[in-house]
Coordinates of C-alpha atoms and ligand atoms in Angstrom, one line a residue:
M17 CA 104.5 139.8 44.2
I18 CA 106.3 143.2 44.9
T19 CA 104.6 145.6 42.3
F20 CA 106.9 148.4 41.3
R21 CA 104.5 150.7 43.0
V22 CA 105.4 149.0 46.2
I23 CA 109.0 149.2 45.4
Y24 CA 108.8 153.0 44.5
L25 CA 107.1 153.6 47.9
L26 CA 109.7 151.7 49.8
L27 CA 112.3 153.8 48.3
G28 CA 110.4 157.2 49.1
A29 CA 110.3 156.0 52.4
L30 CA 113.9 155.1 52.5
V31 CA 114.7 158.2 51.3
L32 CA 112.6 160.4 53.6
A33 CA 114.2 158.4 56.7
V34 CA 117.6 159.1 55.5
I35 CA 116.7 163.0 55.2
A36 CA 115.3 162.9 58.4
A37 CA 118.4 161.2 59.9
S38 CA 120.9 163.6 58.3
T39 CA 118.9 167.0 59.1
G40 CA 117.3 166.2 62.7
V41 CA 113.6 167.4 61.6
R42 CA 111.1 167.3 63.8
A43 CA 110.9 163.3 65.0
E44 CA 113.2 164.5 67.5
G45 CA 112.3 168.1 68.2
V46 CA 114.8 170.6 69.7
T47 CA 117.5 168.8 71.8
K48 CA 119.6 170.1 74.5
Q49 CA 122.6 169.8 72.5
D50 CA 120.7 172.0 70.0
I51 CA 120.2 174.6 72.8
L52 CA 124.0 174.7 73.8
N53 CA 124.9 174.8 70.1
D54 CA 122.2 177.7 69.2
Q55 CA 125.1 180.3 68.7
K56 CA 127.0 178.2 66.2
T57 CA 124.2 177.0 64.5
T58 CA 123.3 179.5 61.9
T59 CA 119.9 177.8 60.3
D60 CA 118.2 177.9 63.4
V61 CA 117.4 180.6 66.5
L62 CA 116.2 178.5 69.4
T63 CA 116.4 180.9 71.9
A64 CA 116.3 184.5 73.0
G65 CA 119.8 186.1 72.8
M66 CA 120.5 183.6 70.2
G67 CA 122.2 181.3 72.3
P68 CA 122.4 180.6 76.3
R69 CA 125.2 183.1 76.7
I70 CA 122.5 185.4 75.1
Q71 CA 125.8 187.1 73.5
R72 CA 123.5 188.3 70.3
W73 CA 126.6 187.2 68.2
S74 CA 126.0 185.3 64.8
P75 CA 128.7 183.8 62.9
L76 CA 127.0 184.3 59.7
D77 CA 128.5 186.8 57.4
K78 CA 126.6 186.6 53.9
V79 CA 125.5 189.9 55.1
N80 CA 128.7 192.1 55.1
K81 CA 129.8 195.5 55.2
E82 CA 130.3 195.1 51.3
N83 CA 126.8 194.6 50.5
V84 CA 124.6 195.9 53.5
A85 CA 123.8 198.6 51.5
N86 CA 121.7 196.1 49.0
L87 CA 119.6 194.8 51.8
V88 CA 115.7 194.8 51.0
P89 CA 112.2 193.5 52.4
A90 CA 111.2 190.1 51.7
W91 CA 108.0 190.4 53.4
S92 CA 106.2 191.7 56.3
F93 CA 103.9 190.1 58.6
S94 CA 101.3 192.3 60.7
F95 CA 100.1 191.4 64.0
G96 CA 96.6 193.0 63.6
G97 CA 94.1 193.3 66.4
E98 CA 92.8 196.4 67.6
K99 CA 95.2 197.0 70.4
Q100 CA 98.9 197.5 69.1
R101 CA 101.3 199.4 71.8
G102 CA 104.8 198.1 72.6
Q103 CA 106.5 195.1 70.6
E104 CA 109.6 194.0 72.2
S105 CA 109.9 190.3 70.8
Q106 CA 112.9 188.9 69.5
A107 CA 111.8 186.3 67.2
L108 CA 113.0 182.4 66.8
Y109 CA 113.4 180.3 63.5
R110 CA 113.3 176.9 62.9
D111 CA 112.7 174.3 59.8
G112 CA 111.5 177.2 57.6
V113 CA 108.9 179.0 60.5
I114 CA 109.5 182.2 62.1
Y115 CA 107.9 182.2 66.2
V116 CA 107.2 185.7 67.1
T117 CA 105.4 187.1 70.0
G118 CA 103.8 190.2 70.5
S119 CA 101.6 192.6 72.9
Y120 CA 98.8 191.5 74.8
S121 CA 100.7 187.9 75.3
R122 CA 99.9 186.5 71.4
M123 CA 102.4 184.6 69.4
W124 CA 102.4 183.5 65.9
A125 CA 104.3 181.0 63.7
I126 CA 104.9 182.3 60.3
D127 CA 105.9 180.7 57.1
A128 CA 109.7 182.0 56.5
R129 CA 109.6 181.7 53.1
T130 CA 106.1 183.3 51.9
G131 CA 105.3 185.2 55.3
E132 CA 102.1 183.5 55.5
E133 CA 100.5 183.1 58.8
K134 CA 100.8 179.4 60.2
W135 CA 99.0 179.6 63.3
Q136 CA 98.2 182.1 66.1
Y137 CA 97.8 182.0 69.7
D138 CA 95.9 184.4 71.9
A139 CA 96.2 184.0 75.6
R140 CA 92.6 185.2 77.0
L141 CA 94.0 187.6 79.6
P142 CA 91.4 188.2 82.7
E143 CA 90.5 191.4 83.4
G144 CA 92.5 193.2 86.1
I145 CA 96.2 192.2 84.8
L146 CA 98.9 194.7 86.4
P147 CA 101.6 195.1 84.1
C148 CA 103.8 198.2 85.3
C149 CA 105.3 198.9 82.2
D150 CA 103.2 198.6 78.9
V151 CA 101.8 194.9 77.5
V152 CA 104.8 193.4 76.1
N153 CA 106.3 190.2 75.5
R154 CA 109.8 189.6 75.1
G155 CA 109.9 186.5 73.3
A156 CA 110.0 182.4 73.6
V157 CA 111.8 179.7 73.3
L158 CA 112.0 176.3 71.6
F159 CA 112.5 173.0 72.8
G160 CA 111.2 169.5 72.2
D161 CA 108.3 169.5 70.0
K162 CA 107.2 172.5 71.7
V163 CA 107.5 176.1 71.9
Y164 CA 107.4 178.4 75.5
F165 CA 106.3 181.9 76.4
G166 CA 104.9 183.8 79.4
T167 CA 101.8 186.0 80.0
L168 CA 100.7 189.2 81.4
D169 CA 98.4 187.3 83.8
A170 CA 101.6 185.2 85.3
K171 CA 101.0 182.2 83.1
L172 CA 103.5 179.8 81.5
V173 CA 102.4 178.4 78.5
A174 CA 103.8 175.5 76.4
L175 CA 102.4 175.1 72.6
N176 CA 102.6 172.5 70.1
A177 CA 105.3 174.2 67.8
E178 CA 103.4 172.5 64.6
T179 CA 99.8 173.2 65.7
G180 CA 99.9 175.6 68.2
K181 CA 97.7 174.4 70.9
V182 CA 98.0 174.4 74.2
V183 CA 100.2 171.6 75.8
W184 CA 100.4 172.9 79.4
R185 CA 99.8 176.1 81.4
K186 CA 101.1 176.5 84.5
E187 CA 100.5 179.8 87.2
L188 CA 103.8 181.9 87.7
G189 CA 101.9 184.0 90.3
D190 CA 98.8 185.8 91.4
F191 CA 98.2 188.2 88.7
K192 CA 95.7 190.1 91.1
A193 CA 98.8 190.7 93.4
G194 CA 101.1 192.1 90.7
Y195 CA 102.5 189.3 89.0
S196 CA 102.9 189.1 85.4
Y197 CA 105.4 188.1 83.0
T198 CA 107.1 189.5 80.1
A199 CA 110.9 187.9 79.4
A200 CA 111.7 184.9 77.1
P201 CA 112.4 181.8 79.1
L202 CA 115.5 180.0 79.3
I203 CA 116.2 176.3 78.8
V204 CA 118.7 174.7 81.1
N205 CA 119.5 171.2 80.9
D206 CA 115.9 169.7 80.5
M207 CA 114.3 172.5 82.3
L208 CA 112.4 175.7 81.9
V209 CA 114.1 178.7 83.6
T210 CA 111.8 181.7 84.2
G211 CA 111.6 184.7 86.6
V212 CA 108.6 187.1 87.7
S213 CA 107.6 190.5 86.9
G214 CA 106.0 192.7 89.5
G215 CA 108.5 194.8 91.5
E216 CA 106.3 197.5 91.5
F217 CA 103.7 196.0 93.2
G218 CA 105.7 194.6 96.3
I219 CA 105.8 190.9 94.7
V220 CA 108.9 188.9 95.7
G221 CA 111.4 187.8 92.9
R222 CA 112.0 184.1 92.2
V223 CA 113.5 182.0 89.9
D224 CA 112.1 178.7 89.0
A225 CA 113.1 176.0 87.1
R226 CA 110.5 173.3 85.5
N227 CA 110.2 170.1 83.8
A228 CA 109.8 171.4 80.3
E229 CA 108.1 168.2 79.0
T230 CA 105.5 168.6 82.0
G231 CA 105.6 171.6 83.2
E232 CA 105.9 170.6 87.0
L233 CA 108.2 172.6 89.4
I234 CA 111.7 171.2 90.2
W235 CA 112.7 174.1 92.5
S236 CA 112.1 177.5 93.0
R237 CA 114.4 180.3 94.5
P238 CA 113.3 183.4 96.1
T239 CA 115.6 186.7 95.7
V240 CA 114.6 188.2 98.9
E241 CA 116.3 187.4 102.2
G242 CA 114.2 185.6 104.8
H243 CA 112.1 183.4 102.0
V244 CA 112.5 179.7 101.7
G245 CA 112.9 178.2 98.4
T246 CA 111.5 174.7 97.0
L247 CA 113.1 171.8 95.7
N248 CA 111.3 168.5 94.5
G249 CA 107.6 169.6 96.0
K250 CA 109.7 170.3 99.4
P251 CA 110.9 173.6 101.3
S252 CA 114.7 173.7 100.7
T253 CA 116.7 176.6 101.9
M254 CA 116.3 180.0 103.1
T255 CA 118.1 183.0 101.2
G256 CA 120.4 184.6 103.3
K257 CA 119.1 185.1 106.9
V258 CA 115.8 187.0 108.4
N259 CA 116.8 190.7 109.0
E260 CA 120.5 190.1 107.7
S261 CA 120.2 193.1 105.2
W262 CA 116.6 194.4 105.7
P263 CA 114.9 196.0 108.6
G264 CA 111.4 194.8 110.3
D265 CA 109.3 193.0 108.1
M266 CA 110.2 194.7 105.1
W267 CA 111.2 191.7 103.5
K268 CA 107.9 190.4 103.0
W269 CA 107.0 193.0 100.1
G270 CA 110.6 192.8 99.1
G271 CA 110.5 193.3 95.4
G272 CA 113.6 191.8 93.4
A273 CA 111.7 191.0 90.8
T274 CA 113.7 188.8 88.2
W275 CA 111.6 190.6 85.2
L276 CA 114.4 190.1 82.4
G277 CA 115.1 186.3 82.3
G278 CA 118.5 185.2 82.3
S279 CA 121.4 183.4 80.9
Y280 CA 123.2 180.1 81.2
D281 CA 126.9 179.1 81.1
P282 CA 127.6 175.6 80.2
D283 CA 131.3 175.9 81.0
V284 CA 130.3 176.5 84.8
N285 CA 127.2 175.4 84.7
L286 CA 125.7 178.4 86.5
I287 CA 122.1 180.3 85.7
Y288 CA 122.6 183.8 85.8
F289 CA 119.7 186.2 86.7
G290 CA 119.2 190.1 87.4
T291 CA 117.3 191.0 90.3
G292 CA 115.0 194.4 90.3
N293 CA 114.4 197.3 92.8
P294 CA 113.8 196.6 96.6
A295 CA 110.3 197.5 97.5
P296 CA 109.3 200.1 98.2
W297 CA 111.3 202.8 96.2
N298 CA 111.5 205.0 99.2
S299 CA 114.5 203.7 100.7
F300 CA 114.2 205.3 104.1
M301 CA 112.0 202.7 104.7
R302 CA 114.2 200.0 104.7
P303 CA 117.7 200.9 105.6
G304 CA 120.0 198.5 104.5
D305 CA 121.5 196.6 101.6
N306 CA 118.2 194.8 101.1
K307 CA 119.9 191.4 99.4
W308 CA 119.6 189.9 96.9
T309 CA 117.8 193.0 95.0
S310 CA 119.2 195.2 92.3
A311 CA 121.8 192.6 91.7
R312 CA 123.3 189.8 89.7
I313 CA 122.9 186.0 91.0
A314 CA 124.2 182.9 90.1
L315 CA 122.4 179.9 90.7
N316 CA 123.2 176.1 90.6
P317 CA 120.9 174.5 88.2
D318 CA 120.8 170.9 90.0
N319 CA 119.3 172.6 93.3
G320 CA 118.3 176.5 92.9
E321 CA 120.9 177.2 95.4
I322 CA 122.3 181.0 95.0
V323 CA 126.1 180.1 94.4
W324 CA 126.9 183.9 94.7
G325 CA 125.4 187.4 94.6
F326 CA 126.6 191.1 93.5
Q327 CA 124.6 193.8 94.3
T328 CA 125.0 196.8 91.8
T329 CA 122.9 199.0 93.8
P330 CA 122.9 197.9 97.4
G331 CA 119.8 199.7 99.2
D332 CA 118.6 201.2 95.6
G333 CA 116.9 204.2 96.1
W334 CA 116.7 205.2 92.2
D335 CA 114.4 202.0 91.0
Y336 CA 117.9 201.4 89.0
D337 CA 116.8 197.6 89.5
G338 CA 119.7 195.1 88.4
V339 CA 118.0 192.9 86.3
N340 CA 120.1 193.7 83.1
E341 CA 121.4 190.7 81.3
F342 CA 124.8 189.2 82.3
I343 CA 126.6 188.1 79.2
P344 CA 129.3 185.2 79.8
F345 CA 132.5 186.0 77.8
D346 CA 136.5 185.2 78.3
T347 CA 138.7 187.8 78.7
E348 CA 142.4 188.6 79.5
V349 CA 143.4 189.8 83.0
D350 CA 147.2 190.1 83.8
G351 CA 148.0 188.0 81.0
K352 CA 145.6 184.9 82.0
T353 CA 142.4 183.8 80.3
V354 CA 139.3 184.6 83.0
K355 CA 135.8 183.1 82.8
A356 CA 133.8 186.6 83.0
G357 CA 130.8 188.0 82.5
A358 CA 129.7 191.6 81.9
T359 CA 126.6 193.7 82.5
A360 CA 125.6 197.3 81.8
D361 CA 123.5 198.3 84.4
R362 CA 120.6 200.8 84.8
N363 CA 122.8 202.6 87.3
G364 CA 125.0 203.9 84.5
F365 CA 127.9 201.7 85.4
F366 CA 129.4 198.5 83.1
Y367 CA 130.5 196.0 85.4
V368 CA 132.9 192.7 84.5
L369 CA 132.9 190.2 87.0
D370 CA 134.4 186.9 87.4
R371 CA 131.3 184.2 86.6
T372 CA 132.6 181.9 88.6
N373 CA 132.4 183.6 91.9
G374 CA 131.0 186.8 91.3
K375 CA 134.1 188.5 91.8
F376 CA 134.6 192.2 90.7
I377 CA 137.0 192.4 87.9
R378 CA 136.5 196.1 87.0
G379 CA 133.8 198.7 86.1
F380 CA 133.0 202.1 85.0
P381 CA 130.6 204.5 83.9
F382 CA 128.8 204.0 80.5
V383 CA 126.9 207.2 80.5
K384 CA 128.0 210.7 81.1
N385 CA 127.3 212.8 84.3
I386 CA 126.3 210.2 86.7
T387 CA 125.1 212.0 90.1
W388 CA 124.1 209.3 92.3
A389 CA 127.5 207.6 92.9
K390 CA 131.2 209.1 92.9
G391 CA 132.4 205.9 91.4
L392 CA 132.9 202.3 92.4
D393 CA 135.2 201.3 95.1
E394 CA 137.9 198.4 94.8
N395 CA 134.9 195.7 95.1
G396 CA 132.6 197.3 92.8
R397 CA 130.2 199.0 95.6
P398 CA 129.0 202.1 94.6
I399 CA 130.6 205.1 96.4
F400 CA 127.0 206.8 97.0
D401 CA 126.7 210.9 97.0
P402 CA 124.6 211.2 99.9
K403 CA 123.3 214.9 98.2
F404 CA 121.5 212.6 95.5
R405 CA 119.4 210.1 97.3
P406 CA 116.1 211.7 97.5
G407 CA 115.1 212.8 101.1
D408 CA 113.0 210.8 103.9
P409 CA 109.9 212.3 103.8
T410 CA 109.4 211.8 107.7
K411 CA 112.1 214.3 108.0
S412 CA 110.5 217.0 105.6
S413 CA 108.6 220.1 106.4
D414 CA 105.8 218.2 104.1
P415 CA 105.3 215.0 105.4
K416 CA 103.6 213.8 102.1
K417 CA 106.9 214.6 100.1
G418 CA 110.9 214.3 100.6
S419 CA 113.4 216.8 99.5
S420 CA 113.5 216.0 95.8
V421 CA 116.9 215.3 93.9
F422 CA 117.8 215.5 90.1
A423 CA 119.3 211.7 89.7
V424 CA 121.3 210.8 86.6
P425 CA 120.5 208.6 84.9
S426 CA 116.7 208.4 85.2
F427 CA 115.4 205.3 86.8
L428 CA 114.7 204.0 83.1
G429 CA 118.4 203.2 83.1
G430 CA 121.8 204.0 81.4
K431 CA 120.5 200.9 79.7
N432 CA 116.8 199.2 80.2
H433 CA 116.0 195.7 78.9
Q434 CA 117.2 196.3 75.5
P435 CA 120.1 193.7 75.2
M436 CA 123.4 194.5 74.3
A437 CA 125.7 192.0 72.2
Y438 CA 129.2 190.9 72.2
S439 CA 131.2 190.5 69.1
H440 CA 133.4 187.8 68.6
L441 CA 135.5 189.7 65.9
T442 CA 135.7 193.0 67.6
K443 CA 135.9 191.7 71.3
L444 CA 133.5 194.8 71.8
F445 CA 130.1 195.1 73.8
Y446 CA 127.7 197.1 71.9
V447 CA 125.7 199.0 74.2
P448 CA 122.3 200.6 73.7
S449 CA 122.8 203.6 76.3
N450 CA 120.4 206.2 76.9
E451 CA 121.4 209.9 78.4
W452 CA 118.5 211.3 80.6
G453 CA 118.2 212.3 84.7
M454 CA 115.1 212.7 86.6
D455 CA 113.5 214.5 89.5
L456 CA 112.8 212.1 92.3
W457 CA 111.4 212.5 95.6
N458 CA 110.0 210.2 98.2
T459 CA 106.6 209.8 99.8
P460 CA 105.0 207.8 102.4
V461 CA 103.2 204.7 101.2
T462 CA 102.2 201.1 102.9
Y463 CA 102.0 197.7 101.5
K464 CA 98.8 197.2 99.9
K465 CA 98.0 193.6 97.9
G466 CA 97.5 194.6 94.5
A467 CA 98.5 198.5 94.6
A468 CA 101.3 200.0 93.1
Y469 CA 104.4 200.1 95.9
L470 CA 106.8 202.9 95.2
G471 CA 106.7 205.7 97.9
A472 CA 108.0 207.8 95.0
G473 CA 107.3 210.5 92.6
F474 CA 109.6 211.4 89.4
T475 CA 109.8 213.4 86.7
L476 CA 112.6 212.1 83.9
K477 CA 114.2 215.0 81.5
P478 CA 116.7 214.9 78.6
L479 CA 120.1 215.9 79.3
F480 CA 121.1 216.6 75.7
D481 CA 119.7 217.3 72.3
Y482 CA 119.5 213.4 72.0
V483 CA 118.9 210.5 74.5
G484 CA 120.0 207.4 72.9
S485 CA 123.5 206.4 72.4
L486 CA 124.9 203.0 71.2
R487 CA 128.3 202.7 72.4
A488 CA 131.1 200.2 71.3
I489 CA 132.6 199.4 74.8
D490 CA 136.2 197.7 75.2
P491 CA 135.3 195.5 78.4
T492 CA 139.0 195.5 78.9
T493 CA 139.7 199.0 79.2
G494 CA 135.9 200.8 79.6
E495 CA 137.0 202.8 76.7
T496 CA 134.4 203.9 74.2
K497 CA 135.5 203.1 71.1
W498 CA 132.6 204.8 68.7
E499 CA 129.1 206.5 69.7
H500 CA 126.0 206.2 67.5
R501 CA 123.3 208.7 68.8
N502 CA 120.0 208.9 68.3
K503 CA 117.2 211.7 69.1
A504 CA 114.5 209.4 70.8
P505 CA 116.0 206.8 73.4
Y506 CA 117.3 203.0 72.3
W507 CA 114.6 201.0 73.5
G508 CA 115.0 197.4 71.2
G509 CA 118.5 196.0 71.6
V510 CA 121.4 195.2 69.4
L511 CA 122.6 191.9 66.9
T512 CA 126.0 192.0 65.8
T513 CA 127.6 189.4 63.0
A514 CA 130.5 188.2 61.7
G515 CA 129.6 190.1 58.5
G516 CA 131.4 193.0 60.8
L517 CA 127.7 194.6 61.4
V518 CA 125.7 195.9 64.3
F519 CA 122.0 195.9 63.7
I520 CA 119.8 198.3 65.9
G521 CA 116.3 199.4 65.6
T522 CA 115.2 203.2 66.4
P523 CA 111.7 204.4 68.2
E524 CA 111.5 206.7 65.1
G525 CA 111.0 203.4 63.0
Y526 CA 114.4 202.4 61.3
L527 CA 116.3 199.3 61.2
K528 CA 120.0 200.2 60.8
A529 CA 123.1 198.4 60.1
I530 CA 126.2 199.8 61.4
D531 CA 129.9 199.2 60.8
D532 CA 131.2 197.1 64.0
E533 CA 134.9 198.9 63.9
T534 CA 133.7 202.8 63.3
G535 CA 130.0 203.3 63.9
K536 CA 129.3 204.1 60.4
E537 CA 126.0 203.7 59.2
L538 CA 125.9 201.6 56.4
W539 CA 122.2 200.6 55.9
K540 CA 118.9 201.7 57.2
F541 CA 115.2 201.2 56.4
Q542 CA 111.8 202.7 57.9
T543 CA 109.5 200.2 59.3
G544 CA 106.4 202.0 59.4
S545 CA 106.5 202.1 63.4
G546 CA 108.9 202.2 66.2
I547 CA 111.5 199.2 67.0
V548 CA 111.9 198.7 70.5
A549 CA 112.9 194.8 69.9
P550 CA 116.1 193.0 69.1
P551 CA 117.0 192.1 65.6
M552 CA 117.6 188.5 64.8
T553 CA 119.2 186.6 61.9
W554 CA 119.3 183.2 60.2
E555 CA 120.3 181.2 57.1
M556 CA 117.7 179.6 55.1
D557 CA 118.4 178.0 51.6
G558 CA 121.7 179.4 51.6
E559 CA 120.8 182.8 52.2
Q560 CA 121.0 184.8 55.3
Y561 CA 117.8 186.8 56.4
V562 CA 117.6 189.5 58.7
G563 CA 114.3 189.7 61.2
V564 CA 113.0 192.2 63.3
T565 CA 109.7 193.3 65.1
S566 CA 108.1 196.8 64.6
G567 CA 105.9 198.3 67.0
W568 CA 106.2 201.3 69.2
G569 CA 105.5 201.4 72.7
G570 CA 107.0 199.9 76.2
A571 CA 107.9 202.0 79.5
V572 CA 109.2 205.1 77.4
P573 CA 105.8 207.0 76.3
L574 CA 104.1 205.5 79.5
W575 CA 107.0 207.0 82.2
G576 CA 109.3 208.8 80.2
G577 CA 108.1 212.5 81.5
E578 CA 109.7 215.3 79.3
V579 CA 111.2 212.8 76.9
A580 CA 107.7 210.9 76.4
K581 CA 106.8 214.3 75.3
L582 CA 109.5 214.9 72.8
V583 CA 108.3 211.6 71.0
K584 CA 104.9 211.4 71.5
Y585 CA 104.5 212.0 67.7
L586 CA 105.4 208.5 67.2
N587 CA 103.1 205.8 66.0
Q588 CA 102.1 202.8 67.4
G589 CA 102.1 199.3 64.9
G590 CA 102.9 195.6 65.2
S591 CA 104.8 193.7 62.3
F592 CA 107.5 191.4 61.9
W593 CA 109.8 192.6 58.9
V594 CA 112.2 190.3 57.3
F595 CA 115.0 191.7 55.1
K596 CA 117.8 189.7 52.5
L597 CA 120.0 190.5 49.9
P598 CA 118.6 190.5 46.3
K599 CA 119.1 186.6 45.0
K600 CA 121.7 187.8 42.1
L601 CA 123.7 189.5 45.0
A602 CA 123.2 186.5 47.3
A603 CA 124.6 184.1 45.4
N604 CA 128.2 186.1 45.3
Ligands
CA728 CA1 121.5 178.4 65.9
CA729 CA1 111.7 198.4 89.2

């Protein structure tokens, strides 16, 4: 005989099953389709960049120009620990939980309603790790039932998203040779796609694709000509040809680190990665273009082959790298819609390329007073000014130091890792740029495993009474519509929303909301330490939230020369901040 209690339980189970089916909760985990839809679905943030095209655009408009002045903190979460340093991570959100990474390869899952910790994961880092530019991490990715991130000892870690327990851990490279990892991984189809860091130690850059479930390597593609890739456990093809654009053995320690992660465009089924400087910095030791360093490359996800490459700084002699994010977007050229992509290079030029074939569409400077190049030619190749390439030490009266030049921008770049955003409303890119130069000179150097492989010395200098310049750039004309200046360098990245807002943090500690059309500051909040991470936004219980990591650090205090001295009063920290409108206003 069926009791009322059994009927009650059966009904309860039925209701739960219906809820699970309608909301896709947990059982399924994050699917391939969820990743592709990430930009559109405002009730979750599964990827760094808020979608595989990493446009950092949110269709949410509940917080907007009219009400943003009322934004208040909902909660703040301390990362704790004795050691803090730079916090460059964009957080993720799903099913009421925030996932955020921090310095020294840590991750937290936090209740998004209360700010209470659910779990913490600490990578036990060995002695002797070699991060070049602070102990940062730039974020994770959610897929299936797992959350993935990379660590400073060059490991890739898959954690159970519910418990924080390690499911698998794979090596990306030998940390003793200078390999490390700081970028957020990318999900493409069912694969986890990553790069490597370590260009200042003469490592060789790669893009790897793994089975996301098991961590097993599917393909690996070296970025430096002469190195052979792998596919399904076997050698595949060589990148370029030996000595095509590299002299002698220099390609063996050639750099080209893929340290900033990538983007993916499902329309053309290509993965885009940037590649760092050729190693060493002293360009007289490796005459030639040094492919594919300081470039953007497009890869076929099915086999890891390079479909096209575009070098922004061939034969780079300034550590301009070429790692900055490549953002797919569609634009008009001669009245026709073109599948394009945009990137703002460390070298100070903004490029629009055809993302199907890498052809140069247009390019223009996005910072002032560039010295190292007189401009770009019709193919987008820089027109070098030889006066501003640091001299060859072997031709100097002092064989330990070549002639010094004052190059603009500095090697920390017209824009560094801090990501720009693309607005679907204004069709503008919001570029967190910096105005600075450097004295730069070459020195002799030989490759030694695990030792810095620069062959250069430098001092960074400001150019004006500000360094940071957030620019609203029209990619069709190169016009800067407005500029929002900041005394310290911008180092934290941008989010733009359908509310007509541009969110950006400053090293001085403010999270700001700026009018996307005028550049006018509409709101700011002091988070207690410098912001060097990109903001994100999501919808929960019908309300819009904005989150940002706070904690001053990164490359500027370490390598910023005279600029570092200007900002040495800034204090370190480590916390995650969440903002919302007061309930009364949010309901309107
Ligand atoms: Ca989403
Ligand atoms: Ca570099």
